[in-house]
Amino acid sequence: LAALASEGVSGEVRKVARRSLHRLASQGIAPSAPTAGEEERRKAVLPKATSIASPVDGAGNRAVWFGFPRGGEVDMLGLLLSDEKGILDLAESDMSRSRFDSEVSKLLHDKELPWVEMPLDYCRHLVEEAHRLNAATGTPLPREYLAWRDRIGKPEREYPQPLAYTVIDAAMVRWDPRYLDRSADLFDLEMFRLWVLEPEELDEFVRERVVAEQSGLILAGVSLEARKRMVVDKAIQKLFYPRRRSLFKRRLDEMAYILWKLQWIDRARMALAAALALEPPDRSLLDHPFIRRLVEWSLDVVMASIEAERARSIRPGVQLHLPY
C-alpha cells in the first residue's frame, strides 16, 4: 500500500491506497520503515522533492510545503507546525506541475507575507522536531501524517542551531549595538505586525493603561507617558518568563533566516540581534527594543479591538466613557 500510495501509475489506485493507509493509521498501524538499501533505491528513482516555508507568526506557528514530483504531476503536502504543540494539521493534494509551480510562485512573491524556499533536509528537521512535541505535549497527530511520514523522510543530519547562524555572522551582530537598538523597526513589516500577544493575558495591563489614560488624577512629577511605560514594564516582567523567552528567541532565529532569504540582510541582522538579546535567561528585558515594541503593539491592537466592539454597541450620538 505504501508503495502504491507514493509511486502508483494510476491516480485512482493511489487514492485507494492512501485511503487504506489512512484507515490503518487511525488504528495505529503504519508501514514499517524501509531498510537502508530500500531507502537508497527509493531516493535514486524518485525525482528530488522541493520545499518552501512560511514566516513564523507570533504564536510560533508556521506552514511548510513539500512537493514530491511524480511524472508530470506533483504530490503537494502542507503541514502546519507549532513550536509549542507540534504538528497541528496536514493537507495533501495531487496537482499538475504547472499548477504547483504557480501556487508556489504566488506564495514566494506575496507582497505582505512572502514564503521562502527552504532546504529540504531542514524542513524534514522541522517536521521531526514538531513530531516530538506532539508526543511530549499529548497533542494528537493528524491521522494522515502516519501515511506520509516515510515519504517525507528523516533529516540526514543534526541541526544544533537554526539556519540563520550558518548565513549571518552572529558575533558581529551581537557586538554591534545598532542592530538591537533598531530591532523595534521590524514591526514596520506586515509579517511582524501579526505578532500580537494573547488578549486574555493582556487583560490586567489593558485595564491599567485605560486607567492611566482616562484618570483625572495626575501623579506629581509622573507624566502620562511615564505611567504608560510603567504598565509596559510590568507586562514585560510578568509575561516574559524563561520558557517564553526561549520560544521567542527561536521564533526570531527562524525569522532571521526568512529575512535573509528575502535579501533583507539588515533586517535579518536585527532579528538575530533581538534573538541573541533574549539570553541569558536572567537578563532584564525592560530595555529590549523589540520586546518592548511587541508589548506596546499588542496593547494597541487589543485596545483598538475593544474600542471597535464598543463603538458597535453604542447608539450614534451617545458618548460613554467606560473604564474598560
Short mmCIF file of N, CA, C and O in Angstrom, two decimals, residues 59-154:
data_model
loop_
_atom_site.label_atom_id
_atom_site.label_comp_id
_atom_site.label_asym_id
_atom_site.label_seq_id
_atom_site.Cartn_x
_atom_site.Cartn_y
_atom_site.Cartn_z
N ALA A 59 2.58 33.44 17.47
CA ALA A 59 2.21 32.31 18.33
C ALA A 59 3.10 31.11 18.08
O ALA A 59 2.89 30.05 18.66
N GLY A 60 4.10 31.27 17.20
CA GLY A 60 5.02 30.17 16.95
C GLY A 60 4.54 29.17 15.92
O GLY A 60 5.04 28.05 15.86
N ASN A 61 3.56 29.56 15.08
CA ASN A 61 3.05 28.67 14.04
C ASN A 61 3.69 29.02 12.69
O ASN A 61 3.96 30.18 12.40
N ARG A 62 3.89 28.00 11.88
CA ARG A 62 4.37 28.21 10.52
C ARG A 62 3.90 27.05 9.66
O ARG A 62 3.59 25.97 10.16
N ALA A 63 3.84 27.30 8.35
CA ALA A 63 3.45 26.25 7.41
C ALA A 63 4.67 25.84 6.60
O ALA A 63 5.54 26.65 6.29
N VAL A 64 4.72 24.55 6.27
CA VAL A 64 5.77 24.00 5.42
C VAL A 64 5.11 23.20 4.31
O VAL A 64 4.20 22.40 4.58
N TRP A 65 5.52 23.44 3.07
CA TRP A 65 5.02 22.69 1.92
C TRP A 65 6.12 21.80 1.37
O TRP A 65 7.26 22.24 1.22
N PHE A 66 5.76 20.57 1.04
CA PHE A 66 6.64 19.68 0.29
C PHE A 66 6.00 19.41 -1.06
O PHE A 66 4.78 19.21 -1.15
N GLY A 67 6.80 19.37 -2.10
CA GLY A 67 6.33 18.98 -3.42
C GLY A 67 7.10 17.75 -3.88
O GLY A 67 8.32 17.81 -4.05
N PHE A 68 6.40 16.64 -4.06
CA PHE A 68 7.03 15.40 -4.49
C PHE A 68 6.67 15.13 -5.96
O PHE A 68 5.53 14.74 -6.25
N PRO A 69 7.60 15.36 -6.89
CA PRO A 69 7.30 15.16 -8.31
C PRO A 69 6.95 13.70 -8.61
O PRO A 69 7.52 12.78 -8.04
N ARG A 70 6.02 13.53 -9.53
CA ARG A 70 5.62 12.19 -9.97
C ARG A 70 5.21 12.31 -11.44
O ARG A 70 4.08 12.61 -11.76
N GLY A 71 6.19 12.07 -12.31
CA GLY A 71 5.93 12.26 -13.73
C GLY A 71 5.63 13.72 -14.01
O GLY A 71 6.38 14.61 -13.64
N GLY A 72 4.48 13.98 -14.65
CA GLY A 72 4.10 15.36 -14.92
C GLY A 72 3.27 15.98 -13.82
O GLY A 72 2.79 17.11 -13.96
N GLU A 73 3.09 15.25 -12.72
CA GLU A 73 2.29 15.75 -11.62
C GLU A 73 3.15 15.90 -10.37
O GLU A 73 4.31 15.47 -10.32
N VAL A 74 2.55 16.51 -9.37
CA VAL A 74 3.24 16.72 -8.09
C VAL A 74 2.29 16.36 -6.96
O VAL A 74 1.12 16.76 -6.97
N ASP A 75 2.81 15.63 -5.99
CA ASP A 75 2.07 15.40 -4.75
C ASP A 75 2.44 16.53 -3.81
O ASP A 75 3.59 16.65 -3.39
N MET A 76 1.47 17.39 -3.51
CA MET A 76 1.72 18.51 -2.60
C MET A 76 1.28 18.13 -1.20
O MET A 76 0.18 17.63 -0.98
N LEU A 77 2.17 18.35 -0.26
CA LEU A 77 1.88 18.07 1.14
C LEU A 77 2.15 19.32 1.96
O LEU A 77 3.26 19.87 1.93
N GLY A 78 1.15 19.82 2.67
CA GLY A 78 1.31 21.00 3.50
C GLY A 78 1.08 20.66 4.97
O GLY A 78 0.13 19.97 5.30
N LEU A 79 1.98 21.12 5.82
CA LEU A 79 1.86 20.86 7.26
C LEU A 79 1.85 22.18 8.01
O LEU A 79 2.58 23.12 7.65
N LEU A 80 1.03 22.25 9.05
CA LEU A 80 1.02 23.39 9.96
C LEU A 80 1.73 22.96 11.23
O LEU A 80 1.32 22.00 11.89
N LEU A 81 2.82 23.66 11.56
CA LEU A 81 3.66 23.30 12.70
C LEU A 81 3.57 24.36 13.79
O LEU A 81 3.56 25.56 13.51
N SER A 82 3.53 23.92 15.03
CA SER A 82 3.52 24.81 16.19
C SER A 82 4.75 24.52 17.04
O SER A 82 5.07 23.35 17.28
N ASP A 83 5.43 25.57 17.51
CA ASP A 83 6.61 25.34 18.33
C ASP A 83 6.26 25.02 19.79
O ASP A 83 7.15 24.83 20.62
N GLU A 84 4.95 24.96 20.09
CA GLU A 84 4.53 24.57 21.43
C GLU A 84 3.79 23.24 21.47
O GLU A 84 3.84 22.53 22.47
N LYS A 85 3.10 22.89 20.37
CA LYS A 85 2.27 21.69 20.37
C LYS A 85 2.71 20.63 19.37
O LYS A 85 2.42 19.46 19.54
N GLY A 86 3.38 21.01 18.29
CA GLY A 86 3.82 20.05 17.29
C GLY A 86 3.09 20.21 15.97
O GLY A 86 2.77 21.32 15.55
N ILE A 87 2.81 19.09 15.31
CA ILE A 87 2.12 19.10 14.01
C ILE A 87 0.62 19.26 14.28
O ILE A 87 -0.01 18.39 14.88
N LEU A 88 0.05 20.36 13.80
CA LEU A 88 -1.36 20.65 14.09
C LEU A 88 -2.29 20.19 12.98
O LEU A 88 -3.43 19.81 13.24
N ASP A 89 -1.82 20.26 11.72
CA ASP A 89 -2.71 19.93 10.62
C ASP A 89 -1.89 19.49 9.42
O ASP A 89 -0.68 19.79 9.33
N LEU A 90 -2.55 18.79 8.51
CA LEU A 90 -1.89 18.32 7.30
C LEU A 90 -2.91 18.34 6.16
O LEU A 90 -4.06 17.96 6.34
N ALA A 91 -2.46 18.81 5.00
CA ALA A 91 -3.31 18.81 3.81
C ALA A 91 -2.51 18.23 2.66
O ALA A 91 -1.30 18.47 2.54
N GLU A 92 -3.17 17.44 1.82
CA GLU A 92 -2.49 16.83 0.69
C GLU A 92 -3.30 17.06 -0.57
O GLU A 92 -4.53 17.20 -0.53
N SER A 93 -2.60 17.11 -1.69
CA SER A 93 -3.30 17.33 -2.96
C SER A 93 -2.43 16.84 -4.11
O SER A 93 -1.19 16.97 -4.07
N ASP A 94 -3.08 16.26 -5.12
CA ASP A 94 -2.40 15.93 -6.38
C ASP A 94 -2.66 17.07 -7.35
O ASP A 94 -3.80 17.50 -7.52
N MET A 95 -1.62 17.57 -7.98
CA MET A 95 -1.81 18.65 -8.94
C MET A 95 -0.77 18.57 -10.04
O MET A 95 0.27 17.91 -9.87
N SER A 96 -1.05 19.23 -11.15
CA SER A 96 -0.10 19.26 -12.25
C SER A 96 1.13 20.06 -11.84
O SER A 96 1.09 20.89 -10.92
N ARG A 97 2.23 19.79 -12.54
CA ARG A 97 3.47 20.51 -12.24
C ARG A 97 3.28 22.01 -12.44
O ARG A 97 3.74 22.82 -11.64
N SER A 98 2.57 22.39 -13.50
CA SER A 98 2.39 23.81 -13.78
C SER A 98 1.56 24.48 -12.69
O SER A 98 1.85 25.62 -12.28
N ARG A 99 0.52 23.78 -12.21
CA ARG A 99 -0.29 24.37 -11.14
C ARG A 99 0.50 24.48 -9.85
O ARG A 99 0.42 25.49 -9.14
N PHE A 100 1.28 23.46 -9.54
CA PHE A 100 2.10 23.50 -8.33
C PHE A 100 3.07 24.68 -8.40
O PHE A 100 3.22 25.45 -7.44
N ASP A 101 3.74 24.83 -9.55
CA ASP A 101 4.69 25.93 -9.71
C ASP A 101 3.99 27.28 -9.56
O ASP A 101 4.54 28.22 -8.98
N SER A 102 2.76 27.36 -10.07
CA SER A 102 2.01 28.60 -9.97
C SER A 102 1.65 28.91 -8.52
O SER A 102 1.79 30.06 -8.06
N GLU A 103 1.21 27.90 -7.78
CA GLU A 103 0.84 28.10 -6.37
C GLU A 103 2.06 28.50 -5.55
O GLU A 103 1.99 29.39 -4.69
N VAL A 104 3.18 27.84 -5.81
CA VAL A 104 4.42 28.17 -5.09
C VAL A 104 4.85 29.60 -5.40
O VAL A 104 5.24 30.36 -4.51
N SER A 105 4.76 29.98 -6.68
CA SER A 105 5.17 31.33 -7.08
C SER A 105 4.34 32.40 -6.37
O SER A 105 4.86 33.43 -5.94
N LYS A 106 3.04 32.14 -6.21
CA LYS A 106 2.18 33.10 -5.51
C LYS A 106 2.66 33.31 -4.08
O LYS A 106 2.68 34.43 -3.57
N LEU A 107 3.01 32.22 -3.42
CA LEU A 107 3.45 32.31 -2.03
C LEU A 107 4.81 33.00 -1.92
O LEU A 107 5.03 33.81 -1.02
N LEU A 108 5.71 32.68 -2.84
CA LEU A 108 7.06 33.26 -2.78
C LEU A 108 7.06 34.75 -3.10
O LEU A 108 7.95 35.48 -2.65
N HIS A 109 6.06 35.20 -3.87
CA HIS A 109 6.04 36.60 -4.30
C HIS A 109 4.92 37.40 -3.64
O HIS A 109 4.60 38.50 -4.09
N ASP A 110 4.34 36.87 -2.58
CA ASP A 110 3.33 37.62 -1.84
C ASP A 110 3.99 38.88 -1.28
O ASP A 110 5.06 38.83 -0.68
N LYS A 111 3.34 40.01 -1.46
CA LYS A 111 3.96 41.28 -1.06
C LYS A 111 4.02 41.48 0.45
O LYS A 111 4.91 42.16 0.97
N GLU A 112 3.04 40.92 1.17
CA GLU A 112 2.98 41.17 2.60
C GLU A 112 3.55 40.02 3.43
O GLU A 112 4.22 40.25 4.44
N LEU A 113 3.27 38.78 3.02
CA LEU A 113 3.73 37.61 3.78
C LEU A 113 4.41 36.62 2.85
O LEU A 113 3.91 35.51 2.64
N PRO A 114 5.55 36.99 2.29
CA PRO A 114 6.23 36.07 1.37
C PRO A 114 6.80 34.85 2.06
O PRO A 114 7.35 34.94 3.16
N TRP A 115 6.64 33.69 1.42
CA TRP A 115 7.30 32.47 1.86
C TRP A 115 8.69 32.44 1.24
O TRP A 115 9.04 33.28 0.41
N VAL A 116 9.50 31.46 1.65
CA VAL A 116 10.83 31.32 1.07
C VAL A 116 11.11 29.86 0.78
O VAL A 116 10.51 28.96 1.38
N GLU A 117 12.01 29.62 -0.17
CA GLU A 117 12.49 28.27 -0.39
C GLU A 117 13.37 27.87 0.79
O GLU A 117 14.22 28.64 1.23
N MET A 118 13.15 26.68 1.30
CA MET A 118 13.86 26.20 2.47
C MET A 118 14.54 24.88 2.13
O MET A 118 13.94 24.06 1.44
N PRO A 119 15.78 24.66 2.57
CA PRO A 119 16.43 23.38 2.28
C PRO A 119 15.55 22.20 2.70
O PRO A 119 14.99 22.20 3.80
N LEU A 120 15.44 21.23 1.81
CA LEU A 120 14.58 20.09 2.06
C LEU A 120 14.91 19.39 3.37
O LEU A 120 14.02 19.04 4.15
N ASP A 121 16.20 19.18 3.63
CA ASP A 121 16.57 18.44 4.83
C ASP A 121 16.21 19.22 6.09
O ASP A 121 15.83 18.63 7.10
N TYR A 122 16.32 20.55 6.04
CA TYR A 122 15.96 21.34 7.21
C TYR A 122 14.46 21.29 7.46
O TYR A 122 14.01 21.27 8.60
N CYS A 123 13.67 21.26 6.38
CA CYS A 123 12.23 21.13 6.55
C CYS A 123 11.89 19.78 7.18
O CYS A 123 10.99 19.68 8.02
N ARG A 124 12.62 18.74 6.79
CA ARG A 124 12.42 17.45 7.44
C ARG A 124 12.74 17.57 8.94
O ARG A 124 12.05 17.00 9.78
N HIS A 125 13.80 18.29 9.24
CA HIS A 125 14.17 18.51 10.64
C HIS A 125 13.05 19.23 11.39
O HIS A 125 12.72 18.85 12.53
N LEU A 126 12.45 20.25 10.78
CA LEU A 126 11.36 20.98 11.44
C LEU A 126 10.17 20.07 11.71
O LEU A 126 9.55 20.14 12.78
N VAL A 127 9.86 19.18 10.74
CA VAL A 127 8.74 18.25 10.93
C VAL A 127 9.05 17.25 12.02
O VAL A 127 8.21 16.96 12.88
N GLU A 128 10.26 16.73 12.01
CA GLU A 128 10.65 15.74 13.04
C GLU A 128 10.64 16.38 14.43
O GLU A 128 10.19 15.77 15.41
N GLU A 129 11.12 17.60 14.51
CA GLU A 129 11.13 18.34 15.77
C GLU A 129 9.70 18.55 16.27
O GLU A 129 9.41 18.38 17.46
N ALA A 130 8.80 18.92 15.35
CA ALA A 130 7.40 19.12 15.72
C ALA A 130 6.76 17.80 16.15
O ALA A 130 5.96 17.77 17.11
N HIS A 131 7.10 16.70 15.47
CA HIS A 131 6.53 15.39 15.82
C HIS A 131 6.88 15.03 17.26
O HIS A 131 6.04 14.50 18.01
N ARG A 132 8.09 15.32 17.68
CA ARG A 132 8.49 15.03 19.06
C ARG A 132 7.66 15.86 20.05
O ARG A 132 7.36 15.40 21.16
N LEU A 133 7.28 17.08 19.64
CA LEU A 133 6.45 17.90 20.52
C LEU A 133 5.05 17.31 20.68
O LEU A 133 4.45 17.42 21.76
N ASN A 134 4.52 16.69 19.62
CA ASN A 134 3.22 16.04 19.74
C ASN A 134 3.24 15.01 20.86
O ASN A 134 2.33 14.94 21.70
N ALA A 135 4.30 14.22 20.89
CA ALA A 135 4.42 13.19 21.92
C ALA A 135 4.60 13.82 23.30
O ALA A 135 4.02 13.36 24.29
N ALA A 136 5.41 14.87 23.38
CA ALA A 136 5.70 15.49 24.66
C ALA A 136 4.50 16.21 25.25
O ALA A 136 4.33 16.27 26.47
N THR A 137 3.64 16.77 24.39
CA THR A 137 2.51 17.56 24.87
C THR A 137 1.18 16.81 24.82
O THR A 137 0.17 17.32 25.29
N GLY A 138 1.20 15.62 24.24
CA GLY A 138 -0.05 14.87 24.13
C GLY A 138 -0.97 15.39 23.05
O GLY A 138 -2.17 15.08 23.05
N THR A 139 -0.43 16.18 22.12
CA THR A 139 -1.25 16.71 21.02
C THR A 139 -1.45 15.62 19.96
O THR A 139 -0.47 15.07 19.46
N PRO A 140 -2.69 15.29 19.61
CA PRO A 140 -2.91 14.22 18.62
C PRO A 140 -2.30 14.59 17.27
O PRO A 140 -2.41 15.73 16.81
N LEU A 141 -1.66 13.61 16.64
CA LEU A 141 -1.14 13.81 15.30
C LEU A 141 -2.28 13.77 14.28
O LEU A 141 -3.23 13.01 14.45
N PRO A 142 -2.19 14.57 13.22
CA PRO A 142 -3.16 14.41 12.13
C PRO A 142 -3.12 12.98 11.61
O PRO A 142 -2.03 12.41 11.43
N ARG A 143 -4.26 12.39 11.40
CA ARG A 143 -4.32 10.98 11.02
C ARG A 143 -3.51 10.70 9.75
O ARG A 143 -2.85 9.67 9.64
N GLU A 144 -3.55 11.62 8.79
CA GLU A 144 -2.88 11.39 7.52
C GLU A 144 -1.35 11.40 7.63
O GLU A 144 -0.66 10.89 6.76
N TYR A 145 -0.83 11.99 8.71
CA TYR A 145 0.62 12.13 8.82
C TYR A 145 1.33 10.79 8.78
O TYR A 145 2.40 10.64 8.16
N LEU A 146 0.79 9.78 9.46
CA LEU A 146 1.46 8.49 9.51
C LEU A 146 1.60 7.88 8.12
O LEU A 146 2.58 7.18 7.84
N ALA A 147 0.64 8.13 7.24
CA ALA A 147 0.73 7.60 5.89
C ALA A 147 1.81 8.31 5.07
O ALA A 147 2.32 7.74 4.10
N TRP A 148 2.17 9.54 5.45
CA TRP A 148 3.14 10.33 4.69
C TRP A 148 4.52 10.38 5.34
O TRP A 148 5.47 10.89 4.74
N ARG A 149 4.64 9.87 6.54
CA ARG A 149 5.87 10.07 7.30
C ARG A 149 7.09 9.53 6.57
O ARG A 149 8.13 10.18 6.51
N ASP A 150 6.99 8.33 6.01
CA ASP A 150 8.14 7.76 5.32
C ASP A 150 8.48 8.53 4.05
O ASP A 150 9.64 8.64 3.67
N ARG A 151 7.46 9.05 3.39
CA ARG A 151 7.70 9.82 2.17
C ARG A 151 8.45 11.12 2.50
O ARG A 151 9.34 11.54 1.76
N ILE A 152 8.08 11.75 3.58
CA ILE A 152 8.80 12.96 3.99
C ILE A 152 10.24 12.61 4.32
O ILE A 152 11.18 13.26 3.90
N GLY A 153 10.41 11.54 5.09
CA GLY A 153 11.74 11.09 5.46
C GLY A 153 12.30 11.80 6.67
O GLY A 153 11.79 12.84 7.10
N LYS A 154 13.34 11.23 7.23
CA LYS A 154 14.02 11.82 8.38
C LYS A 154 15.17 12.71 7.91
O LYS A 154 15.73 12.49 6.83
#
